CSV table of C-alpha atoms and ligand atoms in Angstrom, one decimal:
chain,number,residue,atom,x,y,z
L,1,UNK,CA,138.8,-204.9,-122.4
L,2,UNK,CA,142.6,-204.6,-121.6
L,3,UNK,CA,141.8,-201.6,-119.4
L,4,UNK,CA,139.1,-203.4,-117.5
L,5,UNK,CA,141.3,-206.4,-116.8
L,6,UNK,CA,144.1,-204.2,-115.6
L,7,UNK,CA,141.7,-202.1,-113.5
L,8,UNK,CA,140.2,-205.2,-111.9
L,9,UNK,CA,143.7,-206.5,-111.1
L,10,UNK,CA,144.9,-203.3,-109.3
L,11,UNK,CA,141.6,-202.8,-107.5
L,12,UNK,CA,141.6,-206.4,-106.3
L,13,UNK,CA,145.0,-205.8,-104.7
L,14,UNK,CA,144.2,-202.4,-103.2
L,15,UNK,CA,144.6,-203.5,-99.6
L,16,UNK,CA,148.0,-205.1,-100.0
L,17,UNK,CA,149.2,-202.3,-102.2
L,18,UNK,CA,148.3,-199.7,-99.6
L,19,UNK,CA,149.6,-201.7,-96.7
L,20,UNK,CA,152.9,-202.6,-98.5
L,21,UNK,CA,153.5,-199.0,-99.6
L,22,UNK,CA,152.7,-197.7,-96.1
L,23,UNK,CA,155.1,-200.1,-94.5
L,24,UNK,CA,157.8,-199.3,-97.1
L,25,UNK,CA,157.4,-195.6,-96.5
L,26,UNK,CA,157.6,-195.9,-92.7
L,27,UNK,CA,160.8,-198.0,-93.0
L,28,UNK,CA,162.5,-195.9,-95.6
L,29,UNK,CA,161.7,-192.6,-93.9
L,30,UNK,CA,162.7,-193.9,-90.4
L,31,UNK,CA,166.0,-195.2,-91.7
L,32,UNK,CA,166.7,-192.2,-93.9
L,33,UNK,CA,166.0,-189.7,-91.0
L,34,UNK,CA,168.2,-191.8,-88.6
L,35,UNK,CA,171.2,-191.5,-90.9
L,36,UNK,CA,170.5,-188.1,-92.6
L,37,UNK,CA,168.3,-186.0,-90.2
L,38,UNK,CA,167.4,-182.5,-91.2
L,39,UNK,CA,167.0,-181.3,-87.6
L,40,UNK,CA,168.0,-182.2,-84.1
L,41,UNK,CA,164.9,-183.5,-82.4
L,42,UNK,CA,164.2,-182.0,-79.0
L,43,UNK,CA,161.6,-184.4,-77.5
L,44,UNK,CA,162.4,-188.0,-76.5
L,45,UNK,CA,162.0,-189.9,-79.7
L,46,UNK,CA,161.0,-193.3,-78.2
L,47,UNK,CA,158.1,-191.8,-76.2
L,48,UNK,CA,156.8,-189.9,-79.2
L,49,UNK,CA,157.0,-192.9,-81.5
L,50,UNK,CA,155.2,-195.0,-79.0
L,51,UNK,CA,152.4,-192.6,-78.3
L,52,UNK,CA,151.9,-191.7,-81.9
L,53,UNK,CA,151.9,-195.4,-82.9
L,54,UNK,CA,149.4,-196.3,-80.1
L,55,UNK,CA,147.0,-193.6,-81.3
L,56,UNK,CA,147.2,-194.8,-84.9
L,57,UNK,CA,147.1,-198.5,-84.3
L,58,UNK,CA,145.1,-198.9,-81.2
L,59,UNK,CA,142.4,-196.3,-82.0
L,60,UNK,CA,142.5,-195.2,-85.7
L,61,UNK,CA,143.2,-198.5,-87.5
L,62,UNK,CA,140.4,-200.5,-85.7
L,63,UNK,CA,138.1,-197.5,-86.3
L,64,UNK,CA,138.9,-197.7,-90.1
L,65,UNK,CA,138.4,-201.5,-90.1
L,66,UNK,CA,135.2,-201.1,-88.2
L,67,UNK,CA,133.9,-198.7,-90.9
L,68,UNK,CA,135.0,-201.1,-93.6
L,69,UNK,CA,134.4,-198.4,-96.2
L,70,UNK,CA,137.1,-196.9,-98.3
L,71,UNK,CA,137.3,-194.5,-101.2
L,72,UNK,CA,137.9,-197.2,-103.8
L,73,UNK,CA,134.9,-199.2,-102.6
L,74,UNK,CA,132.6,-196.2,-102.8
L,75,UNK,CA,134.0,-195.3,-106.3
L,76,UNK,CA,133.3,-198.8,-107.5
L,77,UNK,CA,129.8,-198.8,-106.0
L,78,UNK,CA,128.8,-195.5,-107.7
L,79,UNK,CA,130.7,-196.0,-111.0
L,80,UNK,CA,127.5,-197.0,-112.9
L,81,UNK,CA,125.1,-194.5,-111.4
L,82,UNK,CA,123.4,-192.0,-113.7
L,83,UNK,CA,124.0,-189.0,-111.4
L,84,UNK,CA,127.8,-189.0,-111.0
L,85,UNK,CA,129.7,-186.0,-112.4
L,86,UNK,CA,132.8,-187.9,-113.6
L,87,UNK,CA,131.4,-191.2,-114.9
L,88,UNK,CA,130.0,-189.9,-118.2
L,89,UNK,CA,131.6,-191.8,-121.1
L,90,UNK,CA,131.4,-188.7,-123.4
L,91,UNK,CA,134.3,-187.2,-121.4
L,92,UNK,CA,137.6,-189.0,-122.4
L,93,UNK,CA,138.9,-191.4,-119.7
L,94,UNK,CA,142.3,-189.6,-119.5
L,95,UNK,CA,140.5,-186.3,-118.7
L,96,UNK,CA,138.3,-187.9,-116.1
L,97,UNK,CA,141.5,-189.4,-114.5
L,98,UNK,CA,143.2,-186.0,-114.5
L,99,UNK,CA,140.1,-184.2,-113.1
L,100,UNK,CA,139.7,-186.9,-110.3
L,101,UNK,CA,143.3,-186.5,-109.2
L,102,UNK,CA,143.2,-182.7,-109.2
L,103,UNK,CA,139.7,-182.4,-107.6
L,104,UNK,CA,140.4,-184.9,-104.8
L,105,UNK,CA,143.7,-183.2,-103.9
L,106,UNK,CA,142.2,-179.7,-104.0
L,107,UNK,CA,139.4,-181.0,-101.8
L,108,UNK,CA,142.0,-182.2,-99.2
L,109,UNK,CA,143.6,-178.7,-99.3
L,110,UNK,CA,140.2,-177.0,-98.7
L,111,UNK,CA,139.4,-179.5,-95.9
L,112,UNK,CA,142.7,-178.8,-94.2
L,113,UNK,CA,142.1,-175.0,-94.4
L,114,UNK,CA,138.7,-175.5,-92.8
L,115,UNK,CA,140.3,-177.5,-89.9
L,116,UNK,CA,142.4,-174.4,-89.2
L,117,UNK,CA,139.7,-171.8,-89.8
L,118,UNK,CA,136.7,-173.2,-87.9
L,119,UNK,CA,137.3,-173.2,-84.1
L,120,UNK,CA,135.4,-176.5,-83.5
L,121,UNK,CA,137.4,-178.3,-86.2
L,122,UNK,CA,140.6,-176.8,-84.9
L,123,UNK,CA,140.0,-178.4,-81.5
L,124,UNK,CA,140.2,-181.8,-83.2
L,125,UNK,CA,143.0,-181.0,-85.7
L,126,UNK,CA,145.2,-179.4,-83.0
L,127,UNK,CA,146.0,-183.0,-81.9
L,128,UNK,CA,148.0,-183.4,-85.1
L,129,UNK,CA,149.9,-180.2,-84.3
L,130,UNK,CA,150.5,-181.1,-80.7
L,131,UNK,CA,153.6,-183.1,-81.6
L,132,UNK,CA,156.5,-181.1,-80.2
L,133,UNK,CA,158.7,-182.5,-83.0
L,134,UNK,CA,158.3,-183.4,-86.6
L,135,UNK,CA,159.3,-186.8,-88.1
L,136,UNK,CA,157.7,-189.8,-89.9
L,137,UNK,CA,155.8,-190.7,-86.7
L,138,UNK,CA,153.9,-187.3,-86.8
L,139,UNK,CA,152.1,-188.8,-89.8
L,140,UNK,CA,150.4,-191.2,-87.4
L,141,UNK,CA,149.1,-188.5,-85.1
L,142,UNK,CA,145.5,-187.8,-85.8
L,143,UNK,CA,142.5,-187.7,-83.4
L,144,UNK,CA,139.9,-190.5,-84.3
L,145,UNK,CA,137.3,-187.7,-84.6
L,146,UNK,CA,139.4,-186.1,-87.4
L,147,UNK,CA,139.7,-189.5,-89.1
L,148,UNK,CA,135.9,-189.8,-89.0
L,149,UNK,CA,135.1,-186.3,-90.3
L,150,UNK,CA,137.9,-186.4,-93.0
L,151,UNK,CA,136.9,-189.8,-94.3
L,152,UNK,CA,133.2,-189.2,-94.1
L,153,UNK,CA,133.3,-186.0,-96.2
L,154,UNK,CA,135.8,-187.5,-98.6
L,155,UNK,CA,133.6,-190.5,-99.2
L,156,UNK,CA,130.6,-188.3,-99.7
L,157,UNK,CA,132.5,-186.3,-102.4
L,158,UNK,CA,133.4,-189.5,-104.2
L,159,UNK,CA,129.8,-190.7,-104.1
L,160,UNK,CA,128.8,-187.4,-105.8
L,161,UNK,CA,131.7,-187.3,-108.3
L,162,UNK,CA,131.6,-191.1,-109.2
L,163,UNK,CA,135.2,-190.8,-110.5
L,164,UNK,CA,137.1,-193.7,-112.2
L,165,UNK,CA,137.9,-196.1,-109.4
L,166,UNK,CA,141.5,-196.6,-110.7
L,167,UNK,CA,142.1,-192.9,-110.5
L,168,UNK,CA,140.9,-192.9,-106.9
L,169,UNK,CA,143.3,-195.7,-106.1
L,170,UNK,CA,146.1,-193.7,-107.7
L,171,UNK,CA,145.5,-190.6,-105.5
L,172,UNK,CA,145.0,-192.9,-102.4
L,173,UNK,CA,148.4,-194.5,-102.9
L,174,UNK,CA,150.0,-191.1,-103.5
L,175,UNK,CA,148.4,-189.8,-100.2
L,176,UNK,CA,149.7,-192.9,-98.3
L,177,UNK,CA,153.3,-192.3,-99.4
L,178,UNK,CA,153.1,-188.5,-99.3
L,179,UNK,CA,151.6,-188.4,-95.7
L,180,UNK,CA,154.7,-190.2,-94.4
L,181,UNK,CA,157.2,-188.4,-96.7
L,182,UNK,CA,156.1,-184.8,-96.0
L,183,UNK,CA,156.5,-185.4,-92.2
L,184,UNK,CA,159.9,-187.1,-92.4
L,185,UNK,CA,162.9,-185.4,-90.7
L,186,UNK,CA,165.0,-186.1,-93.8
L,187,UNK,CA,167.8,-184.0,-95.2
L,188,UNK,CA,167.2,-183.4,-98.9
L,189,UNK,CA,169.8,-181.4,-100.8
L,190,UNK,CA,168.5,-177.8,-101.4
L,191,UNK,CA,168.7,-178.1,-105.2
L,192,UNK,CA,166.6,-181.3,-105.2
L,193,UNK,CA,164.1,-179.8,-102.7
L,194,UNK,CA,163.6,-176.8,-105.0
L,195,UNK,CA,163.0,-179.0,-108.0
L,196,UNK,CA,160.7,-181.4,-106.2
L,197,UNK,CA,158.6,-178.4,-105.0
L,198,UNK,CA,157.6,-177.7,-108.5
L,199,UNK,CA,155.2,-180.6,-108.4
L,200,UNK,CA,155.4,-182.2,-105.0
L,201,UNK,CA,155.1,-181.1,-101.4
L,202,UNK,CA,158.4,-181.7,-99.6
L,203,UNK,CA,159.2,-182.2,-95.8
L,204,UNK,CA,160.9,-178.7,-95.7
L,205,UNK,CA,157.7,-177.2,-97.1
L,206,UNK,CA,155.2,-179.0,-94.8
L,207,UNK,CA,157.4,-178.5,-91.7
L,208,UNK,CA,156.6,-174.8,-91.9
L,209,UNK,CA,152.9,-175.7,-91.4
L,210,UNK,CA,153.9,-177.4,-88.1
L,211,UNK,CA,155.6,-174.2,-86.8
L,212,UNK,CA,154.5,-173.0,-83.4
L,213,UNK,CA,154.0,-169.5,-84.9
L,214,UNK,CA,150.3,-169.0,-85.6
L,215,UNK,CA,150.9,-167.2,-89.0
L,216,UNK,CA,153.1,-170.1,-90.3
L,217,UNK,CA,150.5,-172.7,-89.2
L,218,UNK,CA,148.2,-171.0,-91.7
L,219,UNK,CA,150.4,-171.8,-94.7
L,220,UNK,CA,151.4,-174.8,-96.8
L,221,UNK,CA,148.1,-176.7,-96.3
L,222,UNK,CA,148.5,-179.1,-99.3
L,223,UNK,CA,148.6,-182.9,-99.3
L,224,UNK,CA,150.2,-184.0,-102.5
L,225,UNK,CA,150.6,-181.1,-105.0
L,226,UNK,CA,152.0,-177.7,-103.9
L,227,UNK,CA,150.0,-175.8,-106.6
L,228,UNK,CA,146.9,-175.0,-104.5
L,229,UNK,CA,149.0,-173.2,-101.8
L,230,UNK,CA,150.7,-171.2,-104.5
L,231,UNK,CA,147.4,-170.4,-106.3
L,232,UNK,CA,145.5,-169.4,-103.1
L,233,UNK,CA,148.5,-167.5,-101.7
L,234,UNK,CA,149.1,-169.7,-98.7
L,235,UNK,CA,152.5,-170.8,-99.8
L,236,UNK,CA,155.6,-169.9,-97.7
L,237,UNK,CA,159.0,-171.0,-98.9
L,238,UNK,CA,161.0,-170.8,-95.6
L,239,UNK,CA,160.2,-170.4,-91.9
L,240,UNK,CA,161.0,-166.9,-90.5
L,241,UNK,CA,163.4,-168.4,-87.9
L,242,UNK,CA,165.1,-170.7,-90.4
L,243,UNK,CA,164.6,-174.5,-90.7
L,244,UNK,CA,167.1,-175.3,-87.8
L,245,UNK,CA,165.8,-172.8,-85.3
L,246,UNK,CA,162.1,-172.8,-85.9
L,247,UNK,CA,160.0,-174.3,-83.1
L,248,UNK,CA,157.5,-177.1,-83.7
L,249,UNK,CA,154.1,-177.7,-82.1
L,250,UNK,CA,151.7,-175.6,-80.1
L,251,UNK,CA,152.7,-172.8,-77.8
L,252,UNK,CA,149.6,-173.5,-75.7
L,253,UNK,CA,151.2,-176.9,-74.8
L,254,UNK,CA,154.4,-175.8,-73.2
L,255,UNK,CA,157.3,-178.3,-72.7
L,256,UNK,CA,159.1,-180.4,-75.1
L,257,UNK,CA,157.5,-183.8,-74.1
L,258,UNK,CA,154.8,-185.3,-76.2
L,259,UNK,CA,151.3,-185.7,-74.7
L,260,UNK,CA,150.2,-189.0,-73.4
L,261,UNK,CA,147.7,-190.9,-75.5
L,262,UNK,CA,144.8,-190.1,-73.1
L,263,UNK,CA,145.7,-186.4,-73.2
L,264,UNK,CA,145.7,-186.5,-77.0
L,265,UNK,CA,142.3,-188.1,-77.0
L,266,UNK,CA,141.0,-185.5,-74.4
L,267,UNK,CA,142.6,-182.5,-76.0
L,268,UNK,CA,139.6,-181.4,-78.2
L,269,UNK,CA,137.4,-181.3,-75.1
L,270,UNK,CA,139.8,-179.3,-72.9
L,271,UNK,CA,139.1,-175.7,-72.1
L,272,UNK,CA,141.5,-173.4,-73.9
L,273,UNK,CA,144.3,-172.4,-71.5
L,274,UNK,CA,144.7,-168.9,-70.1
L,275,UNK,CA,147.6,-167.1,-71.5
L,276,UNK,CA,150.0,-165.1,-69.4
L,277,UNK,CA,150.9,-161.7,-71.0
L,278,UNK,CA,154.5,-162.8,-71.5
L,279,UNK,CA,153.6,-166.1,-73.2
L,280,UNK,CA,151.9,-166.8,-76.5
L,281,UNK,CA,148.9,-164.7,-77.4
L,282,UNK,CA,145.4,-166.2,-77.4
L,283,UNK,CA,144.5,-167.9,-80.7
L,284,UNK,CA,142.1,-165.8,-82.7
L,285,UNK,CA,140.5,-167.6,-85.6
L,286,UNK,CA,138.2,-166.9,-88.4
I,1,ZN,ZN1,147.2,-178.5,-90.0
């Protein structure tokens, strides 16, 4: 009874919880990286912030509202079905919570690896990697097509698992905060970064994934927990060129300026550029 009342309370306030946490994460990271930046940013910050924000708030947020479906809603809708894998009362609730959090995070890890491994998916995901710099605003930069695919497959998984809705809310809130935090250009003392990496992905760890070196882009795929990268041998501790000298973005898109919003939207449909022998090698995938 106590659990049901508590669960109902938290689920009822899901929208404001997510919105409040997202806003707090934006403000804290933006202020933090202004006063304690990890790296000097090469591209004009104002232009990048504006373009990344337009893509998120003019295209992706209305799309999300239009769909009006979210993970917690789906979890609630399927919680009493007979076919779910994680709604059987014989399994203790704490174990179903734990399994939900681990399974949903490992699913996001696998999903991210697929975006890099399958050429058609990479076309959409490269928009996220097109940012020539790396700060909290990079967390806004996703093509609407990626949003649709990511959310669609994630909701389908939740419909199959029928996990406890409160556990889904828990991982959703963690993802909201983590997505902003791992992209932040914040200077975290090395000793603290090392301790955090035992159970959480840090900005220094995720920045390596945004390197313009193809080999480094295929590392550190995780969203919340760093364990999957370590387990599947995709973990890299430091970039080859060092955190200060490593280059961010895509070699295919030369120049330090960020793309315009229209170019970002059109990027998945552009023909891959030809490469001069002296520039970056063609991307070979799979
Ligand atoms: Zn990626």
